[in-house]
Amino acid sequence: MVKESSKTQKIFDRTHKQLIIGAGFVGLGMAWALKAADIPYDQVDASDDVGGNWYHGVYETAHIISSRKITQFTHFPMPDNYPDFPSAQNMRDYLNAFTDYFDLRAQIELNRTVNYVRPVENNLWEVTFADGEQRIYKGVVMCNGHHWCKRFPKFQGEFHGNIIHSKDYKHPDQLRGQRVLVIGGGNSACDLAAEAARVSAKSVLSMRESVWFIPKSFAGVPVADLIKWWMPQWFQRLMAHGIIRLSFGTHENYGLSKPKYRVFDKHPTLNNEVPYYIKHGRIIPKPAVRQLDGWEVEFVDGSREAFDLIVCATGYNVAYPFLPPELQRIEGAVVKCYGGSFFDDYKGLYFIGWGQARGGVGSLIAAYGSLFTRCLKLQDEINVPLGLVFKEIGQQLPKTHLGDPQQIFRQLKLANLLFSWLVKKAHQVDNQYPNFSNNPQLGLIDNGGSLSTSTLHGF
């Protein structure tokens, strides 16, 4: 395959490799899995070090909300001297140790921003980097995370103070002496409201609706560690309700309304401090914001408060900005792919880590990584996308980004047990679609807007 554009752009041949985008928790876990399975790959990250959100995204005082036990990679335990809820620095040290122990760093190219990923001829993928370099890969494993594309609420009115996103918060000095409004009901919002309760002149927490506050530990044990593989979700909910009632009592005790959703129907908020500081008058709970008015904020209940700083802990968008419009298949926080990773009409493009399970990512990625590499090897045996195989055997597209980790573990174990059956079905589906090919019309377009050919250079 030869390409000669008007600028004689070289395209480097990586057609024997996968490309992993991202070197955070998920990307490093997948790199380990591919290396263990002897699958050739390159890995790139836009940052200047590994660690993803734990390196460039979290605030200095952050600690994990899931326990050390379920957050760690099962094949690489965290040090014994780590606390049950390791700090951000602990996590950075751990991920660097993981990278070095399994000799992953040599394959990682830092400060490498991906600008565009598109399908080209022969079911391959062209990757264009910010510096203009282009490469052709067998496939692209996207682990670019979901804690970077900031989501802001739409406000009415104007505010004279500062408005930042929780991702822009790094140190308590940003809150010190300020009148602070934190918007949101998730884990970051509660952490920041509690931080403001300690150092600011005023801490107000605005939530559109009440959330279930689950304590991080119960009877000296991390709550996440109390949930076992055999527990169905209804039992987990029952147990969570008991723990909440024994730890905090009722929402009415804190001047809050009862949540309108079931426990675990939304990503859980694990926090002991917000109820504590509400009882001490250091956090003032408020409903949703109605409008901004100079230094004041009016809430939907008609009350008004003056602030210097608004922190929007309002989450993130799942985003793959380097994909063409045809491959932007995101509905809300859900990527519409089969098996959690695969399209049914394009092969060689894999979505990893976009969902949010109630629990630590390390144990899940360790379990999923080995199955995923088996799937990659199976994909090499067939011409049709694995997503089409999953679709043909009756799997449905996901409807939520939330997941019960224990159910996921059970599903992964079953998938491994039935993998030989999956191989058989994959070849049957492959025979039904002998002429399948990715649509290459999105790729290999030169600056003049016409399809062109290219020369592949070894690299």
Short mmCIF file of C-alpha atoms in Angstrom, two decimals:
data_model
loop_
_atom_site.label_atom_id
_atom_site.label_comp_id
_atom_site.label_asym_id
_atom_site.label_seq_id
_atom_site.Cartn_x
_atom_site.Cartn_y
_atom_site.Cartn_z
CA MET A 1 0.00 0.00 0.00
CA VAL A 2 1.54 3.28 -1.14
CA LYS A 3 0.67 6.85 -0.26
CA GLU A 4 2.34 9.87 -1.77
CA SER A 5 0.57 13.10 -0.81
CA SER A 6 1.52 16.52 -2.13
CA LYS A 7 3.83 16.92 0.87
CA THR A 8 5.22 13.37 0.56
CA GLN A 9 3.97 12.51 4.04
CA LYS A 10 5.45 9.32 5.44
CA ILE A 11 3.08 6.91 7.14
CA PHE A 12 4.82 4.47 9.44
CA ASP A 13 3.94 0.80 9.32
CA ARG A 14 2.62 -0.58 12.60
CA THR A 15 0.23 -3.04 11.03
CA HIS A 16 1.49 -5.88 13.23
CA LYS A 17 0.66 -3.93 16.42
CA GLN A 18 -2.20 -2.59 18.49
CA LEU A 19 -2.05 0.98 19.76
CA ILE A 20 -3.08 1.66 23.37
CA ILE A 21 -4.17 5.26 23.89
CA GLY A 22 -3.69 6.27 27.53
CA ALA A 23 -1.29 5.27 30.30
CA GLY A 24 -3.54 5.68 33.31
CA PHE A 25 -4.86 2.92 35.53
CA VAL A 26 -6.81 1.23 32.73
CA GLY A 27 -4.21 1.76 30.02
CA LEU A 28 -1.42 0.31 32.15
CA GLY A 29 -3.59 -2.66 33.07
CA MET A 30 -4.33 -3.37 29.42
CA ALA A 31 -0.65 -2.95 28.51
CA TRP A 32 0.21 -5.62 31.08
CA ALA A 33 -2.47 -7.91 29.63
CA LEU A 34 -1.27 -7.51 26.05
CA LYS A 35 2.35 -8.00 27.04
CA ALA A 36 1.49 -11.12 29.06
CA ALA A 37 -0.34 -12.50 26.02
CA ASP A 38 2.57 -11.69 23.67
CA ILE A 39 0.46 -9.31 21.62
CA PRO A 40 2.64 -6.56 20.08
CA TYR A 41 1.56 -3.03 20.94
CA ASP A 42 2.59 0.60 21.23
CA GLN A 43 1.29 2.86 23.98
CA VAL A 44 0.95 6.65 23.97
CA ASP A 45 -0.19 9.24 26.49
CA ALA A 46 -0.67 12.98 26.12
CA SER A 47 0.77 13.69 29.57
CA ASP A 48 4.43 13.75 30.60
CA ASP A 49 4.15 10.81 33.01
CA VAL A 50 2.08 7.71 33.63
CA GLY A 51 -0.84 7.56 36.05
CA GLY A 52 -3.65 9.28 34.16
CA ASN A 53 -6.09 11.04 36.46
CA TRP A 54 -4.04 10.09 39.53
CA TYR A 55 -1.12 12.00 38.04
CA HIS A 56 -2.68 15.08 36.49
CA GLY A 57 -6.28 15.19 37.61
CA VAL A 58 -6.90 14.78 41.32
CA TYR A 59 -6.47 17.20 44.19
CA GLU A 60 -3.58 16.88 46.58
CA THR A 61 -5.66 15.63 49.51
CA ALA A 62 -7.62 13.00 47.54
CA HIS A 63 -7.96 9.41 48.75
CA ILE A 64 -9.60 6.52 46.94
CA ILE A 65 -13.21 5.76 47.91
CA SER A 66 -12.96 2.05 47.19
CA SER A 67 -10.62 0.00 49.33
CA ARG A 68 -7.01 -0.90 48.67
CA LYS A 69 -8.01 -4.56 48.39
CA ILE A 70 -10.36 -4.15 45.44
CA THR A 71 -8.58 -1.21 43.79
CA GLN A 72 -5.22 -2.93 43.41
CA PHE A 73 -4.37 -5.17 40.49
CA THR A 74 -4.85 -8.71 41.82
CA HIS A 75 -1.49 -9.76 40.36
CA PHE A 76 0.33 -6.80 41.93
CA PRO A 77 -0.83 -6.08 45.51
CA MET A 78 -0.29 -2.67 47.04
CA PRO A 79 2.36 -2.45 49.77
CA ASP A 80 1.31 -3.70 53.21
CA ASN A 81 2.02 -0.30 54.75
CA TYR A 82 -0.62 1.39 52.58
CA PRO A 83 -3.81 2.39 54.44
CA ASP A 84 -7.20 0.92 53.54
CA PHE A 85 -7.89 4.10 51.56
CA PRO A 86 -4.61 5.12 49.87
CA SER A 87 -3.85 8.76 49.07
CA ALA A 88 -3.30 10.29 45.65
CA GLN A 89 0.46 10.11 46.24
CA ASN A 90 0.15 6.45 47.23
CA MET A 91 -1.70 5.78 43.98
CA ARG A 92 0.88 7.58 41.86
CA ASP A 93 3.68 5.63 43.53
CA TYR A 94 1.78 2.37 43.06
CA LEU A 95 1.14 2.91 39.36
CA ASN A 96 4.76 3.85 38.76
CA ALA A 97 5.88 0.74 40.64
CA PHE A 98 3.48 -1.38 38.55
CA THR A 99 4.87 0.15 35.36
CA ASP A 100 8.46 -0.57 36.34
CA TYR A 101 7.86 -4.04 37.80
CA PHE A 102 6.37 -5.32 34.56
CA ASP A 103 8.78 -3.32 32.40
CA LEU A 104 6.01 -1.40 30.63
CA ARG A 105 7.73 1.97 30.46
CA ALA A 106 9.85 1.14 27.42
CA GLN A 107 6.69 0.83 25.31
CA ILE A 108 5.16 4.11 26.50
CA GLU A 109 5.57 7.31 24.48
CA LEU A 110 4.74 10.33 26.64
CA ASN A 111 3.73 13.80 25.47
CA ARG A 112 2.06 12.15 22.48
CA THR A 113 -1.36 13.58 21.70
CA VAL A 114 -3.58 11.71 19.26
CA ASN A 115 -5.41 14.06 16.89
CA TYR A 116 -7.26 11.63 14.67
CA VAL A 117 -8.05 7.93 14.38
CA ARG A 118 -9.80 6.64 11.27
CA PRO A 119 -10.40 3.40 9.38
CA VAL A 120 -8.49 2.80 6.17
CA GLU A 121 -8.20 0.01 3.61
CA ASN A 122 -7.71 -3.63 4.63
CA ASN A 123 -9.47 -3.12 7.98
CA LEU A 124 -6.51 -1.13 9.33
CA TRP A 125 -6.47 2.13 11.32
CA GLU A 126 -4.65 5.33 10.58
CA VAL A 127 -3.53 7.36 13.61
CA THR A 128 -2.46 10.99 13.27
CA PHE A 129 -0.56 12.66 16.11
CA ALA A 130 -0.44 16.34 17.08
CA ASP A 131 3.00 16.73 15.50
CA GLY A 132 1.66 15.47 12.17
CA GLU A 133 3.16 12.00 12.31
CA GLN A 134 0.93 9.25 10.95
CA ARG A 135 0.98 5.52 11.60
CA ILE A 136 -1.08 2.54 10.47
CA TYR A 137 -2.12 0.02 13.15
CA LYS A 138 -3.94 -3.27 13.21
CA GLY A 139 -6.20 -1.93 15.94
CA VAL A 140 -6.63 0.82 18.52
CA VAL A 141 -7.34 0.13 22.20
CA MET A 142 -8.81 3.31 23.66
CA CYS A 143 -8.08 3.79 27.36
CA ASN A 144 -8.10 7.58 27.43
CA GLY A 145 -10.27 7.72 30.55
CA HIS A 146 -13.45 9.59 31.45
CA HIS A 147 -12.18 12.10 34.02
CA TRP A 148 -10.87 14.84 31.76
CA CYS A 149 -13.67 16.26 29.56
CA LYS A 150 -15.24 18.64 32.10
CA ARG A 151 -19.01 19.05 32.25
CA PHE A 152 -20.36 22.39 33.50
CA PRO A 153 -23.94 23.27 34.38
CA LYS A 154 -25.71 25.99 32.38
CA PHE A 155 -26.27 29.00 34.62
CA GLN A 156 -28.70 31.85 34.29
CA GLY A 157 -27.30 35.26 35.24
CA GLU A 158 -23.75 36.36 35.95
CA PHE A 159 -21.40 35.76 38.85
CA HIS A 160 -18.76 38.26 39.99
CA GLY A 161 -16.56 35.66 41.66
CA ASN A 162 -14.65 32.70 40.21
CA ILE A 163 -16.23 29.56 38.77
CA ILE A 164 -14.04 26.47 38.42
CA HIS A 165 -14.54 22.77 37.81
CA SER A 166 -13.56 20.25 40.48
CA LYS A 167 -10.76 19.08 38.17
CA ASP A 168 -9.23 22.55 38.51
CA TYR A 169 -9.09 22.20 42.29
CA LYS A 170 -5.70 21.03 43.54
CA HIS A 171 -5.03 22.38 47.05
CA PRO A 172 -6.98 23.62 50.11
CA ASP A 173 -5.35 27.05 49.73
CA GLN A 174 -7.74 27.64 46.82
CA LEU A 175 -10.61 27.50 49.33
CA ARG A 176 -9.01 29.12 52.35
CA GLY A 177 -10.98 32.07 53.68
CA GLN A 178 -13.39 31.97 50.72
CA ARG A 179 -17.17 31.76 50.73
CA VAL A 180 -17.48 28.53 48.76
CA LEU A 181 -20.39 26.96 46.91
CA VAL A 182 -19.87 23.39 45.75
CA ILE A 183 -22.35 22.10 43.17
CA GLY A 184 -22.88 18.35 42.90
CA GLY A 185 -23.69 15.29 44.96
CA GLY A 186 -20.95 12.88 43.94
CA ASN A 187 -17.74 11.89 45.66
CA SER A 188 -15.67 14.86 44.47
CA ALA A 189 -18.40 17.33 45.45
CA CYS A 190 -18.61 15.89 48.95
CA ASP A 191 -14.82 15.80 49.36
CA LEU A 192 -14.54 19.45 48.34
CA ALA A 193 -17.45 20.57 50.52
CA ALA A 194 -15.79 18.84 53.48
CA GLU A 195 -12.45 20.43 52.61
CA ALA A 196 -14.15 23.83 52.46
CA ALA A 197 -15.77 23.14 55.82
CA ARG A 198 -12.30 22.93 57.33
CA VAL A 199 -10.61 25.94 55.74
CA SER A 200 -13.16 28.28 54.15
CA ALA A 201 -15.29 31.07 55.57
CA LYS A 202 -18.44 29.30 54.39
CA SER A 203 -19.17 25.93 52.78
CA VAL A 204 -22.47 25.36 50.97
CA LEU A 205 -23.28 22.13 49.12
CA SER A 206 -25.91 22.44 46.38
CA MET A 207 -27.53 19.20 45.20
CA ARG A 208 -30.33 18.89 42.66
CA GLU A 209 -31.56 15.94 44.69
CA SER A 210 -30.44 14.13 47.81
CA VAL A 211 -27.99 11.26 47.51
CA TRP A 212 -27.43 8.13 49.55
CA PHE A 213 -24.39 8.75 51.77
CA ILE A 214 -22.66 5.43 52.31
CA PRO A 215 -19.88 5.33 54.94
CA LYS A 216 -16.46 4.34 53.62
CA SER A 217 -16.09 1.80 56.41
CA PHE A 218 -18.40 -0.01 58.79
CA ALA A 219 -17.34 -1.75 62.00
CA GLY A 220 -13.73 -1.04 61.03
CA VAL A 221 -13.99 -2.72 57.60
CA PRO A 222 -14.15 -0.88 54.25
CA VAL A 223 -17.73 -1.18 53.04
CA ALA A 224 -16.57 -2.25 49.58
CA ASP A 225 -14.81 -5.25 51.16
CA LEU A 226 -18.04 -6.42 52.79
CA ILE A 227 -19.61 -7.18 49.41
CA LYS A 228 -18.87 -10.73 48.24
CA TRP A 229 -19.03 -12.40 44.84
CA TRP A 230 -22.14 -14.42 45.61
CA MET A 231 -24.30 -11.48 46.71
CA PRO A 232 -27.10 -10.51 44.29
CA GLN A 233 -27.76 -6.81 43.91
CA TRP A 234 -30.99 -6.87 45.96
CA PHE A 235 -29.02 -8.28 48.90
CA GLN A 236 -26.30 -5.65 48.45
CA ARG A 237 -28.97 -2.95 48.56
CA LEU A 238 -30.50 -4.41 51.71
CA MET A 239 -27.11 -4.53 53.38
CA ALA A 240 -26.32 -0.95 52.27
CA HIS A 241 -29.61 0.32 53.71
CA GLY A 242 -28.81 -1.32 57.04
CA ILE A 243 -25.33 0.20 57.12
CA ILE A 244 -26.65 3.66 56.19
CA ARG A 245 -29.35 3.58 58.85
CA LEU A 246 -26.97 2.39 61.59
CA SER A 247 -24.26 4.90 60.61
CA PHE A 248 -26.24 8.05 59.77
CA GLY A 249 -29.87 7.51 60.59
CA THR A 250 -32.31 9.14 58.17
CA HIS A 251 -31.96 12.05 55.74
CA GLU A 252 -34.53 13.96 57.76
CA ASN A 253 -32.01 14.02 60.63
CA TYR A 254 -29.84 16.30 58.45
CA GLY A 255 -32.58 18.47 56.95
CA LEU A 256 -32.38 16.58 53.66
CA SER A 257 -35.10 14.93 51.62
CA LYS A 258 -35.01 11.21 50.99
CA PRO A 259 -33.41 10.29 47.64
CA LYS A 260 -35.83 9.46 44.85
CA TYR A 261 -33.75 6.59 43.50
CA ARG A 262 -32.69 3.21 44.82
CA VAL A 263 -29.25 2.68 46.30
CA PHE A 264 -26.81 1.77 43.48
CA ASP A 265 -29.08 3.07 40.71
CA LYS A 266 -26.55 5.92 40.57
CA HIS A 267 -22.84 5.86 41.26
CA PRO A 268 -22.59 5.63 45.07
CA THR A 269 -21.39 8.52 47.20
CA LEU A 270 -19.06 7.13 49.86
CA ASN A 271 -18.56 9.87 52.41
CA ASN A 272 -18.64 10.12 56.20
CA GLU A 273 -17.71 13.79 56.47
CA VAL A 274 -20.64 15.61 54.86
CA PRO A 275 -23.23 14.35 57.38
CA TYR A 276 -20.71 15.08 60.16
CA TYR A 277 -20.12 18.68 59.04
CA ILE A 278 -23.82 19.31 58.41
CA LYS A 279 -24.42 18.40 62.06
CA HIS A 280 -21.68 20.83 63.08
CA GLY A 281 -23.05 23.64 60.94
CA ARG A 282 -19.89 23.74 58.84
CA ILE A 283 -21.68 22.58 55.66
CA ILE A 284 -24.99 24.14 54.67
CA PRO A 285 -27.02 21.92 52.32
CA LYS A 286 -28.97 23.68 49.60
CA PRO A 287 -31.11 22.56 46.63
CA ALA A 288 -30.30 23.29 42.98
CA VAL A 289 -29.16 26.72 41.78
CA ARG A 290 -31.83 28.88 40.12
CA GLN A 291 -29.68 31.80 39.02
CA LEU A 292 -26.54 33.80 39.60
CA ASP A 293 -26.80 37.44 40.64
CA GLY A 294 -23.51 39.29 41.12
CA TRP A 295 -21.89 37.94 44.28
CA GLU A 296 -25.06 36.09 45.24
CA VAL A 297 -26.62 32.81 44.19
CA GLU A 298 -30.34 32.17 44.33
CA PHE A 299 -31.49 28.59 44.91
CA VAL A 300 -34.74 26.97 43.74
CA ASP A 301 -36.20 27.23 47.25
CA GLY A 302 -35.93 31.03 47.00
CA SER A 303 -33.02 31.38 49.46
CA ARG A 304 -29.93 33.42 48.55
CA GLU A 305 -26.30 33.24 49.70
CA ALA A 306 -23.20 35.30 48.86
CA PHE A 307 -20.07 33.55 47.56
CA ASP A 308 -16.56 34.23 46.34
CA LEU A 309 -16.03 30.89 44.59
CA ILE A 310 -18.23 28.31 42.88
CA VAL A 311 -16.80 24.82 42.36
CA CYS A 312 -18.71 22.72 39.83
CA ALA A 313 -18.23 19.07 40.77
CA THR A 314 -20.63 18.17 38.01
CA GLY A 315 -18.83 15.31 36.37
CA TYR A 316 -17.36 14.61 32.97
CA ASN A 317 -18.41 13.72 29.47
CA VAL A 318 -17.30 10.43 27.97
CA ALA A 319 -15.38 11.66 24.95
CA TYR A 320 -13.24 10.36 22.09
CA PRO A 321 -12.50 13.62 20.25
CA PHE A 322 -10.08 11.95 17.85
CA LEU A 323 -12.77 9.73 16.28
CA PRO A 324 -14.73 10.78 13.17
CA PRO A 325 -18.47 11.53 13.53
CA GLU A 326 -19.52 8.10 12.23
CA LEU A 327 -17.79 6.47 15.20
CA GLN A 328 -19.13 8.85 17.86
CA ARG A 329 -21.66 6.45 19.37
CA ILE A 330 -22.08 7.86 22.83
CA GLU A 331 -25.49 8.31 24.42
CA GLY A 332 -25.14 10.17 27.69
CA ALA A 333 -22.44 8.25 29.55
CA VAL A 334 -22.94 5.04 27.56
CA VAL A 335 -20.77 3.87 24.66
CA LYS A 336 -22.97 1.77 22.38
CA CYS A 337 -20.72 -1.22 21.92
CA TYR A 338 -21.12 -4.95 22.45
CA GLY A 339 -19.27 -6.85 25.14
CA GLY A 340 -18.41 -3.47 26.66
CA SER A 341 -15.76 -2.86 23.99
CA PHE A 342 -16.70 -3.87 20.43
CA PHE A 343 -18.62 -2.36 17.51
CA ASP A 344 -20.61 -4.69 15.29
CA ASP A 345 -19.71 -2.91 12.03
CA TYR A 346 -16.04 -1.96 12.54
CA LYS A 347 -13.23 -4.27 13.58
CA GLY A 348 -10.05 -3.17 15.29
CA LEU A 349 -11.48 -0.41 17.49
CA TYR A 350 -11.87 -1.18 21.20
CA PHE A 351 -13.43 0.90 23.98
CA ILE A 352 -11.99 0.11 27.41
CA GLY A 353 -12.79 1.63 30.81
CA TRP A 354 -15.70 3.91 29.85
CA GLY A 355 -18.11 2.32 32.33
CA GLN A 356 -18.20 2.92 36.05
CA ALA A 357 -18.40 -0.11 38.30
CA ARG A 358 -19.04 0.17 42.02
CA GLY A 359 -15.59 -0.84 43.10
CA GLY A 360 -11.90 -0.58 42.39
CA VAL A 361 -10.76 -0.64 38.81
CA GLY A 362 -7.64 -2.77 39.29
CA SER A 363 -9.31 -6.06 40.13
CA LEU A 364 -11.80 -5.64 37.28
CA ILE A 365 -9.16 -4.77 34.69
CA ALA A 366 -7.02 -7.69 35.85
CA ALA A 367 -9.97 -10.02 35.31
CA TYR A 368 -11.08 -8.44 32.03
CA GLY A 369 -7.59 -8.10 30.55
CA SER A 370 -7.02 -11.83 30.08
CA LEU A 371 -10.43 -12.28 28.45
CA PHE A 372 -9.88 -9.26 26.21
CA THR A 373 -6.57 -10.61 24.91
CA ARG A 374 -8.26 -13.93 24.11
CA CYS A 375 -10.80 -11.90 22.15
CA LEU A 376 -8.03 -10.03 20.29
CA LYS A 377 -6.50 -13.34 19.22
CA LEU A 378 -9.90 -14.60 18.15
CA GLN A 379 -10.40 -11.40 16.13
CA ASP A 380 -7.24 -12.28 14.21
CA GLU A 381 -8.85 -15.59 13.19
CA ILE A 382 -12.03 -14.09 11.74
CA ASN A 383 -12.84 -11.30 9.32
CA VAL A 384 -16.03 -9.96 10.91
CA PRO A 385 -15.95 -7.72 13.99
CA LEU A 386 -16.31 -9.45 17.33
CA GLY A 387 -19.11 -7.04 18.11
CA LEU A 388 -21.13 -8.62 15.31
CA VAL A 389 -20.52 -12.04 16.86
CA PHE A 390 -21.79 -10.83 20.22
CA LYS A 391 -24.81 -9.28 18.50
CA GLU A 392 -25.60 -12.48 16.60
CA ILE A 393 -25.55 -14.60 19.76
CA GLY A 394 -28.13 -12.29 21.32
CA GLN A 395 -26.17 -9.80 23.38
CA GLN A 396 -27.80 -6.39 23.79
CA LEU A 397 -26.23 -2.95 23.69
CA PRO A 398 -25.63 -1.45 27.15
CA LYS A 399 -28.25 0.87 28.62
CA THR A 400 -26.22 2.18 31.56
CA HIS A 401 -22.62 3.01 32.36
CA LEU A 402 -23.01 1.68 35.90
CA GLY A 403 -22.07 -1.85 36.83
CA ASP A 404 -22.17 -4.20 39.78
CA PRO A 405 -18.57 -5.48 40.07
CA GLN A 406 -19.65 -8.81 41.53
CA GLN A 407 -21.97 -9.41 38.61
CA ILE A 408 -19.17 -8.42 36.21
CA PHE A 409 -16.82 -10.93 37.85
CA ARG A 410 -19.45 -13.68 37.45
CA GLN A 411 -19.99 -12.76 33.79
CA LEU A 412 -16.24 -12.79 33.08
CA LYS A 413 -15.85 -16.18 34.71
CA LEU A 414 -18.73 -17.56 32.63
CA ALA A 415 -17.31 -16.02 29.44
CA ASN A 416 -13.96 -17.71 30.04
CA LEU A 417 -15.66 -21.06 30.68
CA LEU A 418 -17.69 -20.76 27.46
CA PHE A 419 -14.91 -19.32 25.32
CA SER A 420 -14.50 -22.43 23.17
CA TRP A 421 -18.20 -22.17 22.33
CA LEU A 422 -17.71 -18.48 21.47
CA VAL A 423 -14.88 -19.41 19.10
CA LYS A 424 -17.15 -21.87 17.32
CA LYS A 425 -19.95 -19.32 17.00
CA ALA A 426 -17.49 -16.66 15.81
CA HIS A 427 -16.38 -18.83 12.90
CA GLN A 428 -19.99 -19.60 12.03
CA VAL A 429 -20.85 -15.89 11.93
CA ASP A 430 -17.69 -15.22 9.94
CA ASN A 431 -18.84 -17.68 7.27
CA GLN A 432 -22.16 -15.84 7.00
CA TYR A 433 -20.45 -12.54 6.09
CA PRO A 434 -17.58 -13.49 3.75
CA ASN A 435 -17.26 -10.01 2.24
CA PHE A 436 -17.16 -7.90 5.39
CA SER A 437 -14.91 -4.85 5.37
CA ASN A 438 -14.63 -1.69 7.46
CA ASN A 439 -15.82 1.40 5.65
CA PRO A 440 -12.55 3.07 4.55
CA GLN A 441 -14.15 6.19 3.11
CA LEU A 442 -13.43 8.07 6.34
CA GLY A 443 -9.72 7.59 5.96
CA LEU A 444 -6.73 8.27 3.74
CA ILE A 445 -7.98 11.71 2.73
CA ASP A 446 -5.24 14.14 1.79
CA ASN A 447 -5.27 17.90 2.22
CA GLY A 448 -7.04 18.29 -1.10
CA GLY A 449 -9.99 16.25 0.14
CA SER A 450 -9.52 13.29 -2.22
CA LEU A 451 -8.63 9.71 -1.50
CA SER A 452 -4.94 9.04 -2.00
CA THR A 453 -2.50 6.18 -1.73
CA SER A 454 0.46 6.03 0.59
CA THR A 455 3.77 4.40 1.19
CA LEU A 456 4.20 2.51 4.44
CA HIS A 457 7.57 2.88 6.08
CA GLY A 458 8.92 0.51 8.70
CA PHE A 459 9.40 2.15 12.08
#
